[in-house]
Each structure stands twice: as C-alpha cells, then as structure tokens.
PDB file of C-alpha atoms in Angstrom:
ATOM      1  CA  MET A  12      99.310  22.388 145.373  1.00  0.00           C
ATOM      2  CA  ASN A  13     101.814  25.117 146.024  1.00  0.00           C
ATOM      3  CA  ARG A  14     100.289  28.488 146.587  1.00  0.00           C
ATOM      4  CA  PHE A  15     102.075  31.832 146.398  1.00  0.00           C
ATOM      5  CA  PRO A  16     102.271  33.262 149.938  1.00  0.00           C
ATOM      6  CA  PRO A  17      99.763  36.139 150.250  1.00  0.00           C
ATOM      7  CA  LEU A  18     101.055  39.474 151.466  1.00  0.00           C
ATOM      8  CA  PHE A  19      98.322  42.007 150.773  1.00  0.00           C
ATOM      9  CA  LEU A  20      94.690  41.138 151.130  1.00  0.00           C
ATOM     10  CA  LEU A  21      93.363  44.051 153.181  1.00  0.00           C
ATOM     11  CA  VAL A  22      95.310  47.155 152.198  1.00  0.00           C
ATOM     12  CA  PRO A  23      93.670  49.542 154.712  1.00  0.00           C
ATOM     13  CA  SER A  24      94.736  47.311 157.621  1.00  0.00           C
ATOM     14  CA  LEU A  25      98.461  47.580 156.818  1.00  0.00           C
ATOM     15  CA  ALA A  26     100.720  49.899 158.767  1.00  0.00           C
ATOM     16  CA  LEU A  27     101.299  52.972 156.637  1.00  0.00           C
ATOM     17  CA  ALA A  28     104.784  54.190 155.842  1.00  0.00           C
ATOM     18  CA  GLN A  29     106.133  57.689 156.184  1.00  0.00           C
ATOM     19  CA  PRO A  30     104.346  60.429 154.206  1.00  0.00           C
ATOM     20  CA  LEU A  31     105.700  61.669 150.895  1.00  0.00           C
ATOM     21  CA  SER A  32     107.004  64.849 152.537  1.00  0.00           C
ATOM     22  CA  ALA A  33     109.410  62.791 154.674  1.00  0.00           C
ATOM     23  CA  PHE A  34     110.987  61.235 151.587  1.00  0.00           C
ATOM     24  CA  LEU A  35     111.199  64.603 149.834  1.00  0.00           C
ATOM     25  CA  GLU A  36     112.963  66.187 152.813  1.00  0.00           C
ATOM     26  CA  SER A  37     115.364  63.248 153.076  1.00  0.00           C
ATOM     27  CA  ALA A  38     116.150  63.434 149.350  1.00  0.00           C
ATOM     28  CA  GLU A  39     117.207  67.074 149.703  1.00  0.00           C
ATOM     29  CA  ARG A  40     119.950  65.948 152.083  1.00  0.00           C
ATOM     30  CA  ALA A  41     120.874  62.467 150.873  1.00  0.00           C
ATOM     31  CA  ASN A  42     120.213  62.297 147.131  1.00  0.00           C
ATOM     32  CA  VAL A  43     123.481  62.005 145.199  1.00  0.00           C
ATOM     33  CA  ASP A  44     122.390  64.173 142.265  1.00  0.00           C
ATOM     34  CA  GLN A  45     121.121  66.874 144.615  1.00  0.00           C
ATOM     35  CA  ARG A  46     124.349  66.851 146.615  1.00  0.00           C
ATOM     36  CA  GLN A  47     126.463  67.046 143.475  1.00  0.00           C
ATOM     37  CA  ALA A  48     124.460  70.016 142.201  1.00  0.00           C
ATOM     38  CA  THR A  49     124.756  71.753 145.564  1.00  0.00           C
ATOM     39  CA  GLN A  50     128.510  71.150 145.661  1.00  0.00           C
ATOM     40  CA  ALA A  51     128.863  72.513 142.118  1.00  0.00           C
ATOM     41  CA  THR A  52     127.087  75.695 143.209  1.00  0.00           C
ATOM     42  CA  VAL A  53     129.384  76.063 146.214  1.00  0.00           C
ATOM     43  CA  VAL A  54     132.460  75.652 144.008  1.00  0.00           C
ATOM     44  CA  ALA A  55     131.154  78.144 141.443  1.00  0.00           C
ATOM     45  CA  ARG A  56     130.439  80.745 144.117  1.00  0.00           C
ATOM     46  CA  ALA A  57     133.851  80.235 145.678  1.00  0.00           C
ATOM     47  CA  THR A  58     135.458  80.722 142.265  1.00  0.00           C
ATOM     48  CA  PHE A  59     133.527  83.951 141.786  1.00  0.00           C
ATOM     49  CA  ASP A  60     134.607  85.220 145.209  1.00  0.00           C
ATOM     50  CA  GLN A  61     138.211  84.394 144.358  1.00  0.00           C
ATOM     51  CA  ARG A  62     138.051  86.193 141.025  1.00  0.00           C
ATOM     52  CA  TRP A  63     136.323  89.188 142.612  1.00  0.00           C
ATOM     53  CA  GLY A  64     138.934  89.355 145.354  1.00  0.00           C
ATOM     54  CA  GLY A  65     141.589  89.831 142.684  1.00  0.00           C
ATOM     55  CA  LEU A  66     140.134  93.275 141.894  1.00  0.00           C
ATOM     56  CA  LEU A  67     140.351  94.521 145.488  1.00  0.00           C
ATOM     57  CA  PRO A  68     143.382  96.199 147.119  1.00  0.00           C
ATOM     58  CA  SER A  69     145.683  93.748 148.807  1.00  0.00           C
ATOM     59  CA  LEU A  70     148.369  94.033 151.461  1.00  0.00           C
ATOM     60  CA  SER A  71     150.888  91.280 152.110  1.00  0.00           C
ATOM     61  CA  ALA A  72     153.699  90.975 154.621  1.00  0.00           C
ATOM     62  CA  SER A  73     156.515  88.474 154.955  1.00  0.00           C
ATOM     63  CA  GLY A  74     159.431  88.015 157.310  1.00  0.00           C
ATOM     64  CA  GLY A  75     162.544  85.919 157.476  1.00  0.00           C
ATOM     65  CA  TYR A  76     165.470  85.023 159.690  1.00  0.00           C
ATOM     66  CA  THR A  77     168.974  84.197 158.449  1.00  0.00           C
ATOM     67  CA  ARG A  78     171.787  82.780 160.548  1.00  0.00           C
ATOM     68  CA  ASN A  79     175.147  83.661 158.921  1.00  0.00           C
ATOM     69  CA  GLN A  80     178.268  81.711 159.699  1.00  0.00           C
ATOM     70  CA  TYR A  81     180.409  84.858 159.933  1.00  0.00           C
ATOM     71  CA  GLU A  82     179.726  88.510 160.448  1.00  0.00           C
ATOM     72  CA  ALA A  83     180.911  90.999 157.818  1.00  0.00           C
ATOM     73  CA  VAL A  84     182.270  94.097 159.554  1.00  0.00           C
ATOM     74  CA  VAL A  85     184.583  96.873 158.359  1.00  0.00           C
ATOM     75  CA  ASP A  86     186.407  99.670 160.130  1.00  0.00           C
ATOM     76  CA  VAL A  87     185.710 103.017 158.543  1.00  0.00           C
ATOM     77  CA  PRO A  88     187.897 106.028 159.410  1.00  0.00           C
ATOM     78  CA  SER A  89     185.941 108.726 161.131  1.00  0.00           C
ATOM     79  CA  GLY A  90     188.669 111.400 161.319  1.00  0.00           C
ATOM     80  CA  LEU A  91     191.243 112.400 163.961  1.00  0.00           C
ATOM     81  CA  GLY A  92     192.799 108.951 163.655  1.00  0.00           C
ATOM     82  CA  GLU A  93     189.664 107.194 164.917  1.00  0.00           C
ATOM     83  CA  THR A  94     187.733 104.462 163.188  1.00  0.00           C
ATOM     84  CA  GLN A  95     184.163 103.336 163.378  1.00  0.00           C
ATOM     85  CA  ARG A  96     183.210  99.677 163.041  1.00  0.00           C
ATOM     86  CA  ILE A  97     180.244  99.096 160.774  1.00  0.00           C
ATOM     87  CA  THR A  98     178.484  95.761 160.451  1.00  0.00           C
ATOM     88  CA  ILE A  99     177.582  95.023 156.850  1.00  0.00           C
ATOM     89  CA  LEU A 100     176.257  91.472 157.334  1.00  0.00           C
ATOM     90  CA  PRO A 101     175.276  90.521 160.899  1.00  0.00           C
ATOM     91  CA  ARG A 102     175.413  86.983 162.176  1.00  0.00           C
ATOM     92  CA  ASP A 103     171.713  87.012 163.026  1.00  0.00           C
ATOM     93  CA  GLN A 104     169.806  88.736 160.241  1.00  0.00           C
ATOM     94  CA  LEU A 105     166.087  89.644 160.374  1.00  0.00           C
ATOM     95  CA  GLU A 106     164.171  90.680 157.273  1.00  0.00           C
ATOM     96  CA  ALA A 107     160.664  92.052 156.791  1.00  0.00           C
ATOM     97  CA  THR A 108     158.810  92.901 153.587  1.00  0.00           C
ATOM     98  CA  LEU A 109     155.537  94.781 153.196  1.00  0.00           C
ATOM     99  CA  ARG A 110     153.760  94.861 149.840  1.00  0.00           C
ATOM    100  CA  ALA A 111     150.632  96.796 148.867  1.00  0.00           C
ATOM    101  CA  GLU A 112     148.814  96.388 145.542  1.00  0.00           C
ATOM    102  CA  LEU A 113     145.966  98.424 144.111  1.00  0.00           C
ATOM    103  CA  PRO A 114     144.719  97.259 140.684  1.00  0.00           C
ATOM    104  CA  LEU A 115     143.583 100.160 138.524  1.00  0.00           C
ATOM    105  CA  VAL A 116     142.908  98.696 135.077  1.00  0.00           C
ATOM    106  CA  ASP A 117     142.975  94.933 134.596  1.00  0.00           C
ATOM    107  CA  VAL A 118     140.695  93.943 131.732  1.00  0.00           C
ATOM    108  CA  ALA A 119     141.610  90.271 131.937  1.00  0.00           C
ATOM    109  CA  LYS A 120     140.496  90.057 135.563  1.00  0.00           C
ATOM    110  CA  TRP A 121     137.286  91.924 134.762  1.00  0.00           C
ATOM    111  CA  LEU A 122     136.442  89.291 132.143  1.00  0.00           C
ATOM    112  CA  GLU A 123     137.329  86.507 134.574  1.00  0.00           C
ATOM    113  CA  VAL A 124     134.987  87.987 137.175  1.00  0.00           C
ATOM    114  CA  SER A 125     132.189  88.262 134.619  1.00  0.00           C
ATOM    115  CA  ALA A 126     132.660  84.662 133.501  1.00  0.00           C
ATOM    116  CA  ALA A 127     132.762  83.421 137.099  1.00  0.00           C
ATOM    117  CA  SER A 128     129.553  85.328 137.854  1.00  0.00           C
ATOM    118  CA  GLU A 129     127.745  83.692 134.940  1.00  0.00           C
ATOM    119  CA  SER A 130     129.053  80.279 135.997  1.00  0.00           C
ATOM    120  CA  ALA A 131     127.757  80.817 139.533  1.00  0.00           C
ATOM    121  CA  LEU A 132     124.333  81.818 138.230  1.00  0.00           C
ATOM    122  CA  GLY A 133     124.269  78.808 135.934  1.00  0.00           C
ATOM    123  CA  ALA A 134     125.249  76.463 138.755  1.00  0.00           C
ATOM    124  CA  ALA A 135     122.492  77.883 140.973  1.00  0.00           C
ATOM    125  CA  ALA A 136     119.935  77.386 138.195  1.00  0.00           C
ATOM    126  CA  ALA A 137     121.204  73.837 137.638  1.00  0.00           C
ATOM    127  CA  GLU A 138     120.833  73.152 141.358  1.00  0.00           C
ATOM    128  CA  LEU A 139     117.201  74.267 141.259  1.00  0.00           C
ATOM    129  CA  GLY A 140     116.584  72.112 138.204  1.00  0.00           C
ATOM    130  CA  ALA A 141     118.210  69.114 139.866  1.00  0.00           C
ATOM    131  CA  GLY A 142     116.060  69.637 142.944  1.00  0.00           C
ATOM    132  CA  ASP A 143     112.875  69.691 140.854  1.00  0.00           C
ATOM    133  CA  GLN A 144     113.935  66.556 139.018  1.00  0.00           C
ATOM    134  CA  VAL A 145     114.756  64.732 142.241  1.00  0.00           C
ATOM    135  CA  ARG A 146     111.392  65.689 143.735  1.00  0.00           C
ATOM    136  CA  ARG A 147     109.586  64.376 140.657  1.00  0.00           C
ATOM    137  CA  GLN A 148     111.548  61.134 140.785  1.00  0.00           C
ATOM    138  CA  VAL A 149     110.852  60.659 144.499  1.00  0.00           C
ATOM    139  CA  ALA A 150     107.135  61.343 144.078  1.00  0.00           C
ATOM    140  CA  THR A 151     106.956  58.947 141.124  1.00  0.00           C
ATOM    141  CA  ALA A 152     108.776  56.210 143.044  1.00  0.00           C
ATOM    142  CA  TYR A 153     106.618  56.807 146.138  1.00  0.00           C
ATOM    143  CA  TYR A 154     103.367  56.262 144.273  1.00  0.00           C
ATOM    144  CA  ALA A 155     104.928  53.390 142.310  1.00  0.00           C
ATOM    145  CA  VAL A 156     105.394  51.626 145.649  1.00  0.00           C
ATOM    146  CA  ALA A 157     101.746  52.257 146.482  1.00  0.00           C
ATOM    147  CA  ASP A 158     100.712  51.068 143.035  1.00  0.00           C
ATOM    148  CA  GLY A 159     102.794  47.928 143.472  1.00  0.00           C
ATOM    149  CA  LEU A 160     100.963  47.189 146.705  1.00  0.00           C
ATOM    150  CA  ALA A 161      97.564  47.459 145.006  1.00  0.00           C
ATOM    151  CA  VAL A 162      98.673  45.444 141.972  1.00  0.00           C
ATOM    152  CA  ALA A 163     100.079  42.679 144.173  1.00  0.00           C
ATOM    153  CA  ALA A 164      96.863  42.520 146.200  1.00  0.00           C
ATOM    154  CA  SER A 165      94.780  42.306 143.016  1.00  0.00           C
ATOM    155  CA  ALA A 166      97.076  39.630 141.561  1.00  0.00           C
ATOM    156  CA  GLU A 167      96.794  37.517 144.708  1.00  0.00           C
ATOM    157  CA  ARG A 168      93.007  37.743 144.632  1.00  0.00           C
ATOM    158  CA  SER A 169      93.082  36.606 140.998  1.00  0.00           C
ATOM    159  CA  LEU A 170      95.328  33.693 141.963  1.00  0.00           C
ATOM    160  CA  THR A 171      92.921  32.677 144.712  1.00  0.00           C
ATOM    161  CA  VAL A 172      90.031  32.672 142.247  1.00  0.00           C
ATOM    162  CA  ALA A 173      92.040  30.674 139.698  1.00  0.00           C
ATOM    163  CA  GLN A 174      92.969  28.055 142.301  1.00  0.00           C
ATOM    164  CA  ALA A 175      89.329  27.774 143.373  1.00  0.00           C
ATOM    165  CA  GLN A 176      88.293  27.248 139.770  1.00  0.00           C
ATOM    166  CA  LEU A 177      90.973  24.587 139.348  1.00  0.00           C
ATOM    167  CA  GLU A 178      89.701  22.727 142.414  1.00  0.00           C
ATOM    168  CA  GLN A 179      86.181  22.970 141.053  1.00  0.00           C
ATOM    169  CA  GLN A 180      87.195  21.592 137.647  1.00  0.00           C
ATOM    170  CA  GLN A 181      89.151  18.761 139.273  1.00  0.00           C
ATOM    171  CA  ALA A 182      86.106  17.892 141.370  1.00  0.00           C
ATOM    172  CA  ARG A 183      83.874  17.904 138.266  1.00  0.00           C
ATOM    173  CA  ARG A 184      86.375  15.726 136.445  1.00  0.00           C
ATOM    174  CA  ALA A 185      86.467  13.275 139.331  1.00  0.00           C
ATOM    175  CA  ALA A 186      82.668  13.183 139.334  1.00  0.00           C
ATOM    176  CA  GLY A 187      82.608  12.446 135.619  1.00  0.00           C
ATOM    177  CA  VAL A 188      80.741  15.622 134.637  1.00  0.00           C
ATOM    178  CA  GLY A 189      83.771  17.635 133.458  1.00  0.00           C
ATOM    179  CA  GLY A 190      86.361  17.207 130.781  1.00  0.00           C
ATOM    180  CA  GLU A 191      90.101  16.913 131.051  1.00  0.00           C
ATOM    181  CA  LEU A 192      90.516  19.974 128.813  1.00  0.00           C
ATOM    182  CA  GLU A 193      88.780  22.211 131.352  1.00  0.00           C
ATOM    183  CA  VAL A 194      91.171  20.978 134.052  1.00  0.00           C
ATOM    184  CA  PHE A 195      94.168  21.791 131.874  1.00  0.00           C
ATOM    185  CA  ARG A 196      92.759  25.231 131.165  1.00  0.00           C
ATOM    186  CA  ALA A 197      92.262  25.889 134.868  1.00  0.00           C
ATOM    187  CA  MET A 198      95.809  24.699 135.602  1.00  0.00           C
ATOM    188  CA  ALA A 199      97.167  27.033 132.918  1.00  0.00           C
ATOM    189  CA  GLU A 200      95.193  29.910 134.431  1.00  0.00           C
ATOM    190  CA  VAL A 201      96.681  29.155 137.867  1.00  0.00           C
ATOM    191  CA  GLU A 202     100.187  29.190 136.418  1.00  0.00           C
ATOM    192  CA  ARG A 203      99.491  32.455 134.612  1.00  0.00           C
ATOM    193  CA  ALA A 204      98.111  34.040 137.803  1.00  0.00           C
ATOM    194  CA  THR A 205     101.132  32.774 139.753  1.00  0.00           C
ATOM    195  CA  GLN A 206     103.452  34.452 137.248  1.00  0.00           C
ATOM    196  CA  VAL A 207     101.476  37.692 137.515  1.00  0.00           C
ATOM    197  CA  VAL A 208     101.810  37.609 141.306  1.00  0.00           C
ATOM    198  CA  ALA A 209     105.566  37.017 141.041  1.00  0.00           C
ATOM    199  CA  ASP A 210     105.921  39.917 138.597  1.00  0.00           C
ATOM    200  CA  ALA A 211     103.891  42.167 140.886  1.00  0.00           C
ATOM    201  CA  HIS A 212     106.122  41.325 143.851  1.00  0.00           C
ATOM    202  CA  ALA A 213     109.245  41.966 141.772  1.00  0.00           C
ATOM    203  CA  GLN A 214     107.930  45.343 140.594  1.00  0.00           C
ATOM    204  CA  ARG A 215     107.013  46.267 144.140  1.00  0.00           C
ATOM    205  CA  ALA A 216     110.477  45.360 145.426  1.00  0.00           C
ATOM    206  CA  THR A 217     112.095  47.350 142.619  1.00  0.00           C
ATOM    207  CA  ALA A 218     109.942  50.390 143.371  1.00  0.00           C
ATOM    208  CA  ARG A 219     110.815  50.239 147.078  1.00  0.00           C
ATOM    209  CA  ARG A 220     114.524  49.950 146.298  1.00  0.00           C
ATOM    210  CA  THR A 221     114.285  52.878 143.867  1.00  0.00           C
ATOM    211  CA  LEU A 222     112.568  55.050 146.460  1.00  0.00           C
ATOM    212  CA  ARG A 223     115.189  54.152 149.068  1.00  0.00           C
ATOM    213  CA  THR A 224     118.007  54.942 146.624  1.00  0.00           C
ATOM    214  CA  LEU A 225     116.535  58.299 145.637  1.00  0.00           C
ATOM    215  CA  SER A 226     115.644  59.487 149.133  1.00  0.00           C
ATOM    216  CA  GLY A 227     118.160  57.689 151.331  1.00  0.00           C
ATOM    217  CA  LEU A 228     115.287  56.872 153.693  1.00  0.00           C
ATOM    218  CA  GLU A 229     114.370  53.346 154.697  1.00  0.00           C
ATOM    219  CA  ILE A 230     110.688  52.588 154.151  1.00  0.00           C
ATOM    220  CA  ARG A 231     108.761  51.516 157.230  1.00  0.00           C
ATOM    221  CA  GLY A 232     105.380  49.948 156.592  1.00  0.00           C
ATOM    222  CA  GLU A 233     103.479  50.178 153.328  1.00  0.00           C
ATOM    223  CA  VAL A 234     102.624  53.084 151.074  1.00  0.00           C
ATOM    224  CA  ALA A 235      98.939  53.407 150.235  1.00  0.00           C
ATOM    225  CA  LEU A 236      97.402  55.248 147.303  1.00  0.00           C
ATOM    226  CA  PRO A 237      95.612  58.477 148.272  1.00  0.00           C
ATOM    227  CA  ASP A 238      91.840  58.409 148.537  1.00  0.00           C
ATOM    228  CA  ASP A 239      89.986  59.562 145.436  1.00  0.00           C
ATOM    229  CA  ASP A 240      87.070  61.848 146.185  1.00  0.00           C
ATOM    230  CA  LEU A 241      85.745  61.149 142.653  1.00  0.00           C
ATOM    231  CA  ARG A 242      85.324  64.845 141.936  1.00  0.00           C
ATOM    232  CA  PRO A 243      85.996  65.903 138.339  1.00  0.00           C
ATOM    233  CA  ALA A 244      89.475  67.185 137.656  1.00  0.00           C
ATOM    234  CA  PRO A 245      89.812  70.977 137.284  1.00  0.00           C
ATOM    235  CA  PRO A 246      90.459  72.460 133.842  1.00  0.00           C
ATOM    236  CA  ALA A 247      93.981  72.319 132.440  1.00  0.00           C
ATOM    237  CA  ALA A 248      94.307  76.107 132.630  1.00  0.00           C
ATOM    238  CA  GLU A 249      93.699  76.015 136.386  1.00  0.00           C
ATOM    239  CA  LEU A 250      96.258  73.247 136.861  1.00  0.00           C
ATOM    240  CA  GLU A 251      98.841  75.176 134.839  1.00  0.00           C
ATOM    241  CA  ALA A 252      98.194  78.302 136.920  1.00  0.00           C
ATOM    242  CA  ARG A 253      98.783  76.310 140.110  1.00  0.00           C
ATOM    243  CA  ALA A 254     101.996  74.846 138.748  1.00  0.00           C
ATOM    244  CA  LEU A 255     103.322  78.253 137.685  1.00  0.00           C
ATOM    245  CA  GLY A 256     102.205  79.913 140.894  1.00  0.00           C
TER     246      GLY A 256
END
C-alpha cells in the first residue's frame, strides 16, 4: 500500500526559519509594491523641487565660437589724409552671454508649486500606506507557513490512523469476523486522508512561495507557530490603544 511520505511528525524538532522581523526588513527593501511607492515619492519630491526652483532667481551663461571664412574690415578716414582699419567681423569670433532672471509675480508657477507640494505629501502618505499593507501581507504569509506546517503534521497523523484502521479491518475480514463493507469504508477513509495530506502540502508550498515573493527572502528551515500562554486576551479597548499608540 502506497503511503504519503511523512514530513512533519515532531514540529518542535525541526530547524526553525528566520524570525518574522527578518522577513519584514527584507520586504522593505525587496518588495515590488514598496519599491514602487518609494520611487513615486522620490519622483513627486523631485517634481516639487523643480517647481519650487522656478520661483528662485536664476543666472545663466553661455558662450560660443565662430570661425568665419573671411574677415570683414573697412578703412575709415581719421583726418589729415590718414585712415584707420576697423574690423567689423573677425575671422575668429568669440561670443559670451550672461542672463539673470528674477521672478516677481508668476501666479501660474505659484499654483504649480502648490500642486506639486500636495502631490509630494500624497505620495509620502501612499508610501506609508503601502508599507503597512506589505507588513500585514508578510505577517499573514509568515503565519500561514507555520499554519501549513501544523496542518500537514495533523493530516499525516490522521492518515497514519486511517491506514492502521484499514489494516485492522483487512485482518478482521481475513479472520472471518469482519465484513467487506467495513474494509471499503476504511479504504475510503485512507483515500480521503491522503487527499487531505496532499492539499495540506500544496497549501504549505503556496504559503512559502507567497512569503518568498512578498519579502524577497528565501526561507531556511520551518516556521513554527508562537507558543500560546493561554492567558485571556486583553479587552478590545486596550488592543485598539496599542494599535493607535
């Protein structure tokens, strides 16, 4: 009889993976949504700086060099029968331009600066919201991996019990003290338990892949559920105060 290969029978003996904080820190650097939100904030702030710079005084300078094929010179009389040669267009011509601007009243630019400021604030708020959402997703995926480990271990124990019951019913049937219907029922229970184990393994693999995608961190070892001290949960008002604080 084929038996599903057991993976988790003693959860405490497994090597534990990285703590949740490691995945949260990795997600801040590697998560795609977090990086997109951060980049949007950078772009919005750069746009604001550009718009704000348009209201400040500016000074620009430019230069140029022109090589003329011919010089343009004229002889201008200077009196007493003498002439003076004046160059109108030299062969080698250098040019320099200095330009200073000081905006006094530019309503359009003021409105652009105001809009860019609001966009930067909105992008920063969106970045914070994206970070909170990513942290919630990572924490959910982290404990889903731990839950998948526990579910798979429970499913394998149930499969072991079902297989033992099937062997018992087959032995009773061979001894003539059991019916064929009980054997079929035990076989159906083994098949059902096998399917549950396969589903548990698939859910565990999906949870691990989700956590790796969200955090960008490869999981080493297994994630275990935290110990429950069995103390009663605090009132909702206290939990809300902690969340807001």
